[in-house]
DNA sequence: CCATAGTTTTGACGCAAATCAAAAAAAAGA
DNA sequence: TCTTTTTTTTGATTTGCGTCAAAACTATGG
C-alpha cells in the first residue's frame, strides 16, 4: 500500500501529518499509532467511493485530487452537494456519523490519492485525541458554514450571481472542473451555464 | 424572573429539565447548578433576539412559541434559514460558536417563553457535562441534516414540490405560521405560494 | 362598532432558466 | 493519423416564478 510499509516515510502520510500539525497542533509522538489507522488508496477519476442507500464506513483525507458528494433525485438528475480538494476530509457525513443509510454518493472527479479511515477508528481517534476531536468539531462547524452559504445563494441569487460568487469563493471548482460539474454544483443545466458565461 | 426565585420549581425550567432527561439522560443531581445558568425571558411576537453583524452572545431554549433565523440579502429581502418550535435550542449558531459577527438575525414569530444562556456558560456546560456535550454534538449534526435537506430541495424541486415536502416533513411551519413566513422559508414570494396552494 | 392596518388572493405581463434538438469543438482511443 | 466519444455552444420554444397592481379578506385597537 505505502511505498515501503512504513506510513511515516510515505509522502502521502506526510501530507496528512503536515495538515494535522498546521491546523490542529498535532503532537509528533502520536504519529505511528494514528497513521496505522489510515490506508492509502490511489483511485481513478469518476470512481464511486460510496453509494447512496448504503451505510458509509469510511472517511477520506484527500492528498491529491478532487472528490464530490451528490444525490440523484427522483428525476434521475445528479445534484452535487459538496466538492472537496486537497487537504480536506470528505465522506457522506450524515451517514458516516449516524451509521444509517446515506442519501448521497461520494465520487472522485479527478484521479486521486486518498487516505481512508474506518468509521470506528475515526471516532476512536475523535474520542481519545485532542487533535481529532478538534478536527471533528471544526469539520462539523465548517460544514454548517458552507451549507448555510449555499442555501443563502440558492434562496437569494440568480444563476449568474451564484456563478460569480462561486468564482470568488471557490475558484478551484470553476477552474479545475468541467462545466457539467460546475453546473451541477450551481443547481442549473450545462446549457444555462454555457450561456451565462457567454454573456459575461 | 422565575415565579418564586427557584428555577427548579418553575414550569418553564421543568420543560427544559424534561427535555434534557428525555433526550440526553440528564442526571437529576446536577439540576440547580445547571439551571442557574439559564434565564427566563417572555417575549412578544416579532421580537428581534439577535441582529445580524453582531456577535451572538446567547442561545435560547424554546419552552413555548416559535423562533426563526433569517438574513436580509442585498436586495433587502428576508430569507429564512431556520424555524424552530418548542423543545429546541436556537441561535445564530455560526456566530455563537465562533464569536464572530453573524450574517443572520434571530426573531420570534409568536409570543414566546424562552430560556436563554450565555455563550461562555453554554460552552462551559458543553465541556464539563456529558449531557450538554451530547446535546451540542447532536445539534450540530441535526443542523447538518436539515441544511442538507433544504439544499437538496432547493437544488432539485419546484416550488410546489418543496411546499408538499415541507407540509410532510415540518407541518407545523405550514399550519402555525403566516403565508409570508412559509414563503420566505420556501424561497418564493407570497403571491407564488398563494397560487401554488390554489391549484392544489 | 367602525377604522385602519396587515394578509391573502387574483390578474396581466416579463424574464430567467429549463427543455429539446442539433451543431461545433475538444478529448480520448485505436 | 483518423475515428469515436464526450463536452460545449447555439437555437427555438416553453414554463415556472417574479413583479407590480389592485381587490378581497382578516385582524386589531380605539
CSV table of C-alpha atoms (C1' of nucleotides) in Angstrom, one decimal:
chain,number,residue,atom,x,y,z
A,1,UNK,CA,0.0,0.0,0.0
A,2,UNK,CA,2.6,2.5,1.1
A,3,UNK,CA,5.9,2.6,-0.6
A,4,UNK,CA,7.9,0.7,1.9
A,5,UNK,CA,5.4,-0.4,4.5
A,6,UNK,CA,6.1,2.4,6.9
A,7,UNK,CA,3.5,5.1,6.8
A,8,UNK,CA,5.7,7.6,8.5
A,9,UNK,CA,8.0,7.7,5.5
A,10,UNK,CA,5.3,7.8,2.8
A,11,UNK,CA,4.8,11.2,1.1
A,12,UNK,CA,1.0,10.9,1.3
A,13,UNK,CA,1.1,10.3,5.0
A,14,UNK,CA,3.4,13.3,5.2
A,15,UNK,CA,0.7,15.5,3.7
A,16,UNK,CA,-1.8,14.4,6.3
A,17,UNK,CA,0.8,14.8,9.0
A,18,UNK,CA,1.6,18.3,7.9
A,19,UNK,CA,-2.1,19.1,7.8
A,20,UNK,CA,-2.7,17.9,11.3
A,21,UNK,CA,0.3,19.8,12.6
A,22,UNK,CA,-0.6,23.0,10.9
A,23,UNK,CA,-4.2,23.2,11.7
A,24,UNK,CA,-4.7,21.1,14.9
A,25,UNK,CA,-1.4,21.2,16.7
A,26,UNK,CA,-0.8,17.5,16.2
A,27,UNK,CA,1.9,16.3,18.6
A,28,UNK,CA,4.6,14.4,16.9
A,29,UNK,CA,4.9,11.4,19.3
A,30,UNK,CA,1.4,10.1,18.3
A,31,UNK,CA,2.3,9.6,14.7
A,32,UNK,CA,2.7,5.9,14.3
A,33,UNK,CA,-0.4,4.9,16.3
A,34,UNK,CA,-2.6,7.4,14.5
A,35,UNK,CA,-1.3,6.7,11.0
A,36,UNK,CA,-1.7,3.0,11.3
A,37,UNK,CA,-5.4,3.5,11.2
A,38,UNK,CA,-5.2,5.1,7.7
A,39,UNK,CA,-5.0,3.2,4.5
A,40,UNK,CA,-3.7,4.7,1.3
A,41,UNK,CA,-5.7,4.3,-1.9
A,42,UNK,CA,-5.0,5.6,-5.4
A,43,UNK,CA,-8.1,5.8,-7.4
A,44,UNK,CA,-9.1,6.9,-11.0
A,45,UNK,CA,-11.3,9.8,-11.9
A,46,UNK,CA,-15.1,9.0,-11.6
A,47,UNK,CA,-14.6,6.2,-9.0
A,48,UNK,CA,-17.5,5.8,-6.7
A,49,UNK,CA,-16.2,5.7,-3.1
A,50,UNK,CA,-19.6,5.4,-1.6
A,51,UNK,CA,-23.1,4.5,-2.9
A,52,UNK,CA,-26.3,6.1,-1.7
A,53,UNK,CA,-28.6,3.9,0.5
A,54,UNK,CA,-25.5,2.2,1.9
A,55,UNK,CA,-24.1,2.9,5.4
A,56,UNK,CA,-21.0,4.9,4.9
A,57,UNK,CA,-18.0,3.2,6.5
A,58,UNK,CA,-15.0,5.4,5.6
A,59,UNK,CA,-13.9,9.0,5.6
A,60,UNK,CA,-11.2,10.1,3.2
A,61,UNK,CA,-8.4,12.5,3.5
A,62,UNK,CA,-7.6,14.0,0.1
A,63,UNK,CA,-3.8,14.1,-0.5
A,64,UNK,CA,-4.2,14.8,-4.1
A,65,UNK,CA,-7.3,15.1,-6.4
A,66,UNK,CA,-10.9,16.0,-6.0
A,67,UNK,CA,-14.0,14.3,-4.6
A,68,UNK,CA,-17.6,15.3,-4.6
A,69,UNK,CA,-20.8,14.2,-2.8
A,70,UNK,CA,-24.1,14.2,-4.7
A,71,UNK,CA,-27.5,12.7,-4.6
A,72,UNK,CA,-29.7,11.6,-7.5
A,73,UNK,CA,-33.2,13.0,-7.3
A,74,UNK,CA,-36.4,11.2,-8.5
A,75,UNK,CA,-36.0,12.7,-12.0
A,76,UNK,CA,-32.6,10.9,-12.1
A,77,UNK,CA,-30.6,14.1,-12.2
A,78,UNK,CA,-27.5,14.4,-10.1
A,79,UNK,CA,-27.3,17.3,-7.6
A,80,UNK,CA,-23.8,18.0,-6.2
A,81,UNK,CA,-23.8,18.8,-2.5
A,82,UNK,CA,-20.2,19.3,-1.8
A,83,UNK,CA,-16.9,19.4,-3.6
A,84,UNK,CA,-13.5,18.9,-1.8
A,85,UNK,CA,-9.9,19.3,-2.9
A,86,UNK,CA,-6.6,18.5,-1.3
A,87,UNK,CA,-6.2,18.7,2.4
A,88,UNK,CA,-9.8,18.0,3.3
A,89,UNK,CA,-11.7,15.2,4.8
A,90,UNK,CA,-14.7,14.0,2.8
A,91,UNK,CA,-17.4,11.4,3.4
A,92,UNK,CA,-21.1,11.0,3.3
A,93,UNK,CA,-21.0,12.6,6.7
A,94,UNK,CA,-24.6,12.2,8.0
A,95,UNK,CA,-24.4,8.5,7.3
A,96,UNK,CA,-20.8,8.2,8.5
A,97,UNK,CA,-21.8,9.9,11.8
A,98,UNK,CA,-25.1,8.2,12.4
A,99,UNK,CA,-24.4,4.9,10.7
A,100,UNK,CA,-27.7,5.0,8.9
A,101,UNK,CA,-28.1,4.6,5.1
A,102,UNK,CA,-26.9,7.7,3.3
A,103,UNK,CA,-28.9,9.8,0.8
A,104,UNK,CA,-25.7,10.7,-1.1
A,105,UNK,CA,-22.9,9.3,-3.2
A,106,UNK,CA,-19.2,10.0,-2.9
A,107,UNK,CA,-17.2,10.1,-6.1
A,108,UNK,CA,-13.8,11.2,-7.4
A,109,UNK,CA,-13.8,13.9,-10.0
A,110,UNK,CA,-10.1,13.6,-10.7
A,111,UNK,CA,-7.5,10.8,-10.3
A,112,UNK,CA,-7.0,11.0,-6.6
A,113,UNK,CA,-4.6,9.9,-3.8
A,114,UNK,CA,-6.6,9.3,-0.7
A,115,UNK,CA,-6.1,8.1,2.9
A,116,UNK,CA,-9.1,6.3,4.2
A,117,UNK,CA,-10.1,5.6,7.7
A,118,UNK,CA,-12.8,3.3,9.1
A,119,UNK,CA,-15.7,4.9,11.0
A,120,UNK,CA,-14.9,3.1,14.2
A,121,UNK,CA,-11.2,4.1,14.0
A,122,UNK,CA,-12.1,7.6,13.2
A,123,UNK,CA,-14.4,8.0,16.2
A,124,UNK,CA,-11.9,6.3,18.5
A,125,UNK,CA,-9.4,9.0,17.5
A,126,UNK,CA,-12.0,11.7,18.0
A,127,UNK,CA,-12.7,10.4,21.4
A,128,UNK,CA,-9.2,9.9,22.5
A,129,UNK,CA,-7.1,12.5,20.7
A,130,UNK,CA,-7.5,16.2,21.2
A,131,UNK,CA,-6.3,16.8,17.7
A,132,UNK,CA,-9.1,14.7,16.2
A,133,UNK,CA,-11.8,15.9,18.5
A,134,UNK,CA,-10.8,19.4,17.4
A,135,UNK,CA,-10.8,18.4,13.8
A,136,UNK,CA,-14.2,16.7,14.1
A,137,UNK,CA,-15.9,19.7,15.7
A,138,UNK,CA,-14.2,22.1,13.3
A,139,UNK,CA,-15.4,20.0,10.4
A,140,UNK,CA,-19.0,19.9,11.6
A,141,UNK,CA,-18.9,23.7,12.1
A,142,UNK,CA,-17.3,24.3,8.7
A,143,UNK,CA,-19.9,22.0,7.0
A,144,UNK,CA,-22.5,24.2,8.6
A,145,UNK,CA,-20.9,27.4,7.4
A,146,UNK,CA,-20.8,26.1,3.8
A,147,UNK,CA,-24.3,24.7,3.9
A,148,UNK,CA,-25.6,28.0,5.1
A,149,UNK,CA,-23.7,29.9,2.4
A,150,UNK,CA,-25.0,27.6,-0.3
A,151,UNK,CA,-28.6,27.8,1.0
A,152,UNK,CA,-28.3,31.5,1.1
A,153,UNK,CA,-27.1,31.7,-2.5
A,154,UNK,CA,-29.9,29.4,-3.7
A,155,UNK,CA,-32.5,31.5,-1.9
A,156,UNK,CA,-31.4,34.9,-2.9
A,157,UNK,CA,-29.3,34.9,-6.1
A,158,UNK,CA,-29.8,34.3,-9.8
A,159,UNK,CA,-27.7,31.7,-11.6
A,160,UNK,CA,-25.3,34.3,-12.8
A,161,UNK,CA,-24.8,35.8,-9.4
A,162,UNK,CA,-24.2,32.4,-8.0
A,163,UNK,CA,-21.6,31.7,-10.6
A,164,UNK,CA,-19.8,35.0,-9.9
A,165,UNK,CA,-20.0,34.2,-6.2
A,166,UNK,CA,-18.6,30.7,-6.7
A,167,UNK,CA,-15.8,32.0,-8.8
A,168,UNK,CA,-14.8,34.3,-6.0
A,169,UNK,CA,-15.2,31.9,-3.1
A,170,UNK,CA,-14.2,28.6,-4.5
A,171,UNK,CA,-12.3,29.4,-7.8
A,172,UNK,CA,-10.9,25.9,-7.9
A,173,UNK,CA,-14.3,24.4,-8.6
A,174,UNK,CA,-14.7,26.6,-11.7
A,175,UNK,CA,-11.1,26.3,-12.9
A,176,UNK,CA,-10.4,22.6,-12.4
A,177,UNK,CA,-13.8,21.0,-13.2
A,178,UNK,CA,-15.9,20.6,-16.2
A,179,UNK,CA,-19.0,22.7,-16.9
A,180,UNK,CA,-21.1,19.7,-16.1
A,181,UNK,CA,-19.8,19.6,-12.6
A,182,UNK,CA,-19.9,23.3,-12.1
A,183,UNK,CA,-23.5,23.4,-13.3
A,184,UNK,CA,-24.5,20.6,-11.0
A,185,UNK,CA,-23.0,22.4,-8.1
A,186,UNK,CA,-24.8,25.6,-9.0
A,187,UNK,CA,-28.0,23.8,-9.5
A,188,UNK,CA,-28.5,24.7,-13.1
A,189,UNK,CA,-28.2,22.9,-16.5
A,190,UNK,CA,-25.0,22.9,-18.5
A,191,UNK,CA,-26.7,24.8,-21.3
A,192,UNK,CA,-27.6,27.6,-18.9
A,193,UNK,CA,-24.1,27.8,-17.5
A,194,UNK,CA,-22.7,28.0,-21.0
A,195,UNK,CA,-25.0,30.9,-22.0
A,196,UNK,CA,-24.4,32.7,-18.7
A,197,UNK,CA,-20.6,32.6,-19.3
A,198,UNK,CA,-21.1,33.8,-22.9
A,199,UNK,CA,-23.0,37.0,-22.0
A,200,UNK,CA,-20.2,37.7,-19.4
B,1,UNK,CA,-37.7,36.4,36.6
B,2,UNK,CA,-38.9,32.9,37.7
B,3,UNK,CA,-42.1,32.8,39.6
B,4,UNK,CA,-40.5,32.3,43.0
B,5,UNK,CA,-36.8,32.7,42.5
B,6,UNK,CA,-36.2,28.9,42.4
B,7,UNK,CA,-35.7,27.7,38.9
B,8,UNK,CA,-36.3,24.1,39.9
B,9,UNK,CA,-39.9,24.9,40.8
B,10,UNK,CA,-40.7,26.9,37.7
B,11,UNK,CA,-42.7,25.3,34.9
B,12,UNK,CA,-40.5,26.6,32.1
B,13,UNK,CA,-37.4,25.1,33.7
B,14,UNK,CA,-39.4,21.9,34.1
B,15,UNK,CA,-39.8,21.8,30.3
B,16,UNK,CA,-36.1,22.2,29.8
B,17,UNK,CA,-35.4,19.6,32.5
B,18,UNK,CA,-37.8,17.1,31.0
B,19,UNK,CA,-36.2,17.7,27.6
B,20,UNK,CA,-32.7,17.0,28.9
B,21,UNK,CA,-33.9,14.0,30.8
B,22,UNK,CA,-35.7,12.5,27.8
B,23,UNK,CA,-33.2,13.1,25.1
B,24,UNK,CA,-29.8,13.3,26.8
B,25,UNK,CA,-30.2,11.2,30.0
B,26,UNK,CA,-29.7,14.2,32.2
B,27,UNK,CA,-28.8,13.2,35.8
B,28,UNK,CA,-31.1,14.8,38.4
B,29,UNK,CA,-28.5,15.8,40.9
B,30,UNK,CA,-27.0,18.4,38.5
B,31,UNK,CA,-30.2,20.4,38.3
B,32,UNK,CA,-29.6,23.5,40.3
B,33,UNK,CA,-26.0,24.2,39.1
B,34,UNK,CA,-27.1,23.9,35.5
B,35,UNK,CA,-30.4,25.8,35.6
B,36,UNK,CA,-28.8,28.7,37.4
B,37,UNK,CA,-27.1,29.5,34.1
B,38,UNK,CA,-30.4,29.9,32.3
B,39,UNK,CA,-32.5,33.0,32.4
B,40,UNK,CA,-36.2,33.1,31.6
B,41,UNK,CA,-37.5,35.6,29.1
B,42,UNK,CA,-41.1,36.2,27.9
B,43,UNK,CA,-41.1,38.0,24.6
B,44,UNK,CA,-43.7,39.2,22.2
B,45,UNK,CA,-44.1,38.1,18.6
B,46,UNK,CA,-41.7,39.7,16.1
B,47,UNK,CA,-39.1,40.5,18.8
B,48,UNK,CA,-35.5,40.6,17.5
B,49,UNK,CA,-33.4,38.4,19.7
B,50,UNK,CA,-30.2,38.9,17.7
B,51,UNK,CA,-29.2,41.4,15.0
B,52,UNK,CA,-27.0,40.4,12.0
B,53,UNK,CA,-23.4,41.8,12.1
B,54,UNK,CA,-23.4,41.5,15.9
B,55,UNK,CA,-21.6,38.8,17.8
B,56,UNK,CA,-24.2,36.4,19.0
B,57,UNK,CA,-24.0,36.0,22.8
B,58,UNK,CA,-27.0,33.8,23.7
B,59,UNK,CA,-28.6,30.6,22.8
B,60,UNK,CA,-32.3,30.1,23.5
B,61,UNK,CA,-34.3,27.1,24.6
B,62,UNK,CA,-37.9,27.4,23.4
B,63,UNK,CA,-40.4,26.5,26.1
B,64,UNK,CA,-43.2,27.8,24.1
B,65,UNK,CA,-43.5,29.7,20.9
B,66,UNK,CA,-41.6,29.9,17.7
B,67,UNK,CA,-38.3,31.5,16.6
B,68,UNK,CA,-36.7,31.9,13.2
B,69,UNK,CA,-33.3,32.8,11.9
B,70,UNK,CA,-33.0,34.8,8.7
B,71,UNK,CA,-30.7,37.0,6.7
B,72,UNK,CA,-31.5,40.0,4.6
B,73,UNK,CA,-29.9,39.9,1.2
B,74,UNK,CA,-28.6,42.9,-0.7
B,75,UNK,CA,-32.0,43.4,-2.4
B,76,UNK,CA,-33.4,43.9,1.1
B,77,UNK,CA,-35.5,40.7,1.1
B,78,UNK,CA,-35.5,38.4,4.1
B,79,UNK,CA,-34.5,34.8,3.6
B,80,UNK,CA,-35.5,32.5,6.4
B,81,UNK,CA,-32.8,29.9,7.2
B,82,UNK,CA,-34.3,28.0,10.0
B,83,UNK,CA,-37.5,27.9,12.0
B,84,UNK,CA,-37.7,26.2,15.5
B,85,UNK,CA,-40.6,25.5,17.8
B,86,UNK,CA,-40.9,24.2,21.3
B,87,UNK,CA,-38.2,22.0,22.8
B,88,UNK,CA,-35.4,23.2,20.6
B,89,UNK,CA,-32.3,25.4,21.1
B,90,UNK,CA,-32.0,28.2,18.6
B,91,UNK,CA,-29.3,30.8,18.0
B,92,UNK,CA,-27.2,32.4,15.2
B,93,UNK,CA,-25.1,29.3,15.6
B,94,UNK,CA,-22.1,30.1,13.4
B,95,UNK,CA,-21.6,33.3,15.3
B,96,UNK,CA,-22.5,31.8,18.6
B,97,UNK,CA,-19.9,29.1,18.1
B,98,UNK,CA,-17.1,31.2,16.6
B,99,UNK,CA,-17.8,34.5,18.3
B,100,UNK,CA,-17.5,36.4,15.0
B,101,UNK,CA,-20.2,38.8,13.6
B,102,UNK,CA,-23.2,36.9,12.4
B,103,UNK,CA,-24.8,37.0,8.9
B,104,UNK,CA,-28.2,36.3,10.3
B,105,UNK,CA,-30.9,37.6,12.6
B,106,UNK,CA,-32.9,35.7,15.2
B,107,UNK,CA,-36.5,36.7,15.7
B,108,UNK,CA,-39.6,35.4,17.4
B,109,UNK,CA,-42.6,34.6,15.2
B,110,UNK,CA,-45.0,34.0,18.0
B,111,UNK,CA,-45.2,35.3,21.6
B,112,UNK,CA,-42.6,33.0,23.2
B,113,UNK,CA,-41.3,31.8,26.5
B,114,UNK,CA,-37.6,31.2,26.3
B,115,UNK,CA,-34.7,30.2,28.5
B,116,UNK,CA,-31.5,31.9,27.4
B,117,UNK,CA,-27.9,31.1,28.2
B,118,UNK,CA,-24.7,33.0,27.7
B,119,UNK,CA,-22.1,31.7,25.2
B,120,UNK,CA,-19.5,31.2,27.9
B,121,UNK,CA,-21.9,29.4,30.2
B,122,UNK,CA,-23.1,27.2,27.4
B,123,UNK,CA,-19.7,26.1,26.4
B,124,UNK,CA,-18.7,25.5,30.0
B,125,UNK,CA,-21.6,23.1,30.2
B,126,UNK,CA,-20.6,21.5,26.9
B,127,UNK,CA,-17.1,21.0,28.2
B,128,UNK,CA,-18.0,19.7,31.6
B,129,UNK,CA,-21.3,17.9,31.3
B,130,UNK,CA,-21.8,14.8,29.3
B,131,UNK,CA,-25.4,15.8,28.8
B,132,UNK,CA,-24.5,19.1,27.1
B,133,UNK,CA,-21.6,17.8,25.1
B,134,UNK,CA,-24.0,15.2,23.7
B,135,UNK,CA,-26.6,17.9,23.1
B,136,UNK,CA,-24.1,20.1,21.3
B,137,UNK,CA,-22.8,17.4,19.0
B,138,UNK,CA,-26.3,16.2,18.3
B,139,UNK,CA,-27.4,19.8,17.5
B,140,UNK,CA,-24.5,20.3,15.1
B,141,UNK,CA,-25.3,17.0,13.4
B,142,UNK,CA,-29.0,17.8,13.2
B,143,UNK,CA,-28.3,21.2,11.8
B,144,UNK,CA,-26.3,19.5,9.1
B,145,UNK,CA,-29.1,17.1,8.3
B,146,UNK,CA,-31.6,19.9,7.9
B,147,UNK,CA,-29.3,22.1,5.9
B,148,UNK,CA,-28.6,19.2,3.6
B,149,UNK,CA,-32.3,18.5,3.2
B,150,UNK,CA,-33.1,22.2,2.4
B,151,UNK,CA,-30.2,22.4,-0.1
B,152,UNK,CA,-31.4,19.3,-1.8
B,153,UNK,CA,-35.0,20.6,-2.1
B,154,UNK,CA,-33.7,23.9,-3.5
B,155,UNK,CA,-31.5,22.2,-6.0
B,156,UNK,CA,-34.0,19.6,-7.2
B,157,UNK,CA,-37.6,20.6,-6.6
B,158,UNK,CA,-40.0,23.1,-8.0
B,159,UNK,CA,-41.8,25.5,-5.5
B,160,UNK,CA,-44.9,23.2,-5.4
B,161,UNK,CA,-42.8,20.1,-4.7
B,162,UNK,CA,-41.0,21.9,-2.0
B,163,UNK,CA,-44.3,23.0,-0.4
B,164,UNK,CA,-45.6,19.4,-0.4
B,165,UNK,CA,-42.4,18.2,1.0
B,166,UNK,CA,-42.4,20.8,3.8
B,167,UNK,CA,-46.0,20.0,4.6
B,168,UNK,CA,-45.0,16.4,5.1
B,169,UNK,CA,-41.7,17.0,7.0
B,170,UNK,CA,-42.4,20.1,9.1
B,171,UNK,CA,-46.2,20.5,9.0
B,172,UNK,CA,-46.0,22.9,12.0
B,173,UNK,CA,-44.4,25.5,9.8
B,174,UNK,CA,-47.3,25.5,7.3
B,175,UNK,CA,-50.0,25.2,9.9
B,176,UNK,CA,-48.8,27.7,12.5
B,177,UNK,CA,-47.3,30.4,10.5
B,178,UNK,CA,-48.4,33.0,8.0
B,179,UNK,CA,-48.0,32.6,4.3
B,180,UNK,CA,-45.4,35.3,4.4
B,181,UNK,CA,-43.2,33.2,6.7
B,182,UNK,CA,-43.8,30.0,4.8
B,183,UNK,CA,-43.0,31.7,1.5
B,184,UNK,CA,-39.8,33.1,3.0
B,185,UNK,CA,-38.8,29.6,4.2
B,186,UNK,CA,-39.5,28.1,0.7
B,187,UNK,CA,-37.6,30.8,-1.0
B,188,UNK,CA,-40.6,32.1,-3.1
B,189,UNK,CA,-42.9,35.1,-3.0
B,190,UNK,CA,-46.2,35.2,-1.1
B,191,UNK,CA,-48.1,35.5,-4.3
B,192,UNK,CA,-46.5,32.4,-5.8
B,193,UNK,CA,-47.3,30.5,-2.6
B,194,UNK,CA,-50.9,31.6,-2.7
B,195,UNK,CA,-51.3,30.5,-6.4
B,196,UNK,CA,-49.5,27.2,-5.8
B,197,UNK,CA,-51.9,26.4,-2.9
B,198,UNK,CA,-54.9,27.4,-5.1
B,199,UNK,CA,-54.1,25.0,-7.9
B,200,UNK,CA,-53.8,22.2,-5.3
C,1,DC,C1',-68.8,49.1,16.4
C,2,DC,C1',-66.1,51.1,12.7
C,3,DA,C1',-61.4,52.3,11.1
C,4,DT,C1',-57.1,51.1,9.9
C,5,DA,C1',-53.5,48.0,9.2
C,6,DG,C1',-52.0,43.7,7.7
C,7,DT,C1',-52.6,39.3,5.0
C,8,DT,C1',-54.2,36.6,1.1
C,9,DT,C1',-56.0,36.3,-3.4
C,10,DT,C1',-56.4,37.4,-8.3
C,11,DG,C1',-54.9,39.4,-12.8
C,12,DA,C1',-51.7,40.9,-16.5
C,13,DC,C1',-47.2,40.8,-18.0
C,14,DG,C1',-42.0,39.9,-18.3
C,15,DC,C1',-37.9,37.2,-17.8
C,16,DA,C1',-34.6,33.7,-16.2
C,17,DA,C1',-33.8,29.3,-16.8
C,18,DA,C1',-35.5,24.6,-18.5
C,19,DT,C1',-36.2,21.6,-22.3
C,20,DC,C1',-35.4,19.5,-26.7
C,21,DA,C1',-32.5,19.4,-30.5
C,22,DA,C1',-28.6,19.7,-33.2
C,23,DA,C1',-24.1,21.7,-34.5
C,24,DA,C1',-19.4,22.7,-33.2
C,25,DA,C1',-15.4,21.9,-30.6
C,26,DA,C1',-12.4,19.2,-27.7
C,27,DA,C1',-10.7,15.0,-25.7
C,28,DA,C1',-9.7,10.2,-25.8
C,29,DG,C1',-8.7,5.9,-28.3
C,30,DA,C1',-7.4,3.0,-32.0
D,1,DT,C1',-3.3,10.0,-38.0
D,2,DC,C1',-8.4,9.4,-38.3
D,3,DT,C1',-12.4,7.8,-35.6
D,4,DT,C1',-15.3,7.8,-31.8
D,5,DT,C1',-16.9,9.7,-27.7
D,6,DT,C1',-17.5,13.5,-24.7
D,7,DT,C1',-18.1,18.3,-23.8
D,8,DT,C1',-19.5,22.8,-25.0
D,9,DT,C1',-22.1,26.0,-27.7
D,10,DT,C1',-26.1,27.8,-30.2
D,11,DG,C1',-31.1,28.0,-31.5
D,12,DA,C1',-36.1,27.8,-30.8
D,13,DT,C1',-39.6,27.2,-27.6
D,14,DT,C1',-41.9,26.5,-23.1
D,15,DT,C1',-42.7,27.4,-18.4
D,16,DG,C1',-42.4,28.5,-13.5
D,17,DC,C1',-41.9,32.1,-10.8
D,18,DG,C1',-41.3,37.2,-10.1
D,19,DT,C1',-43.1,41.8,-10.4
D,20,DC,C1',-46.4,45.4,-10.0
D,21,DA,C1',-51.0,46.5,-9.0
D,22,DA,C1',-55.4,46.2,-7.2
D,23,DA,C1',-59.2,43.8,-4.9
D,24,DA,C1',-60.9,40.7,-1.2
D,25,DC,C1',-60.5,39.2,3.2
D,26,DT,C1',-58.9,39.1,8.2
D,27,DA,C1',-57.1,41.0,12.4
D,28,DT,C1',-56.5,44.6,15.8
D,29,DG,C1',-57.3,48.5,18.6
D,30,DG,C1',-59.6,52.6,19.8
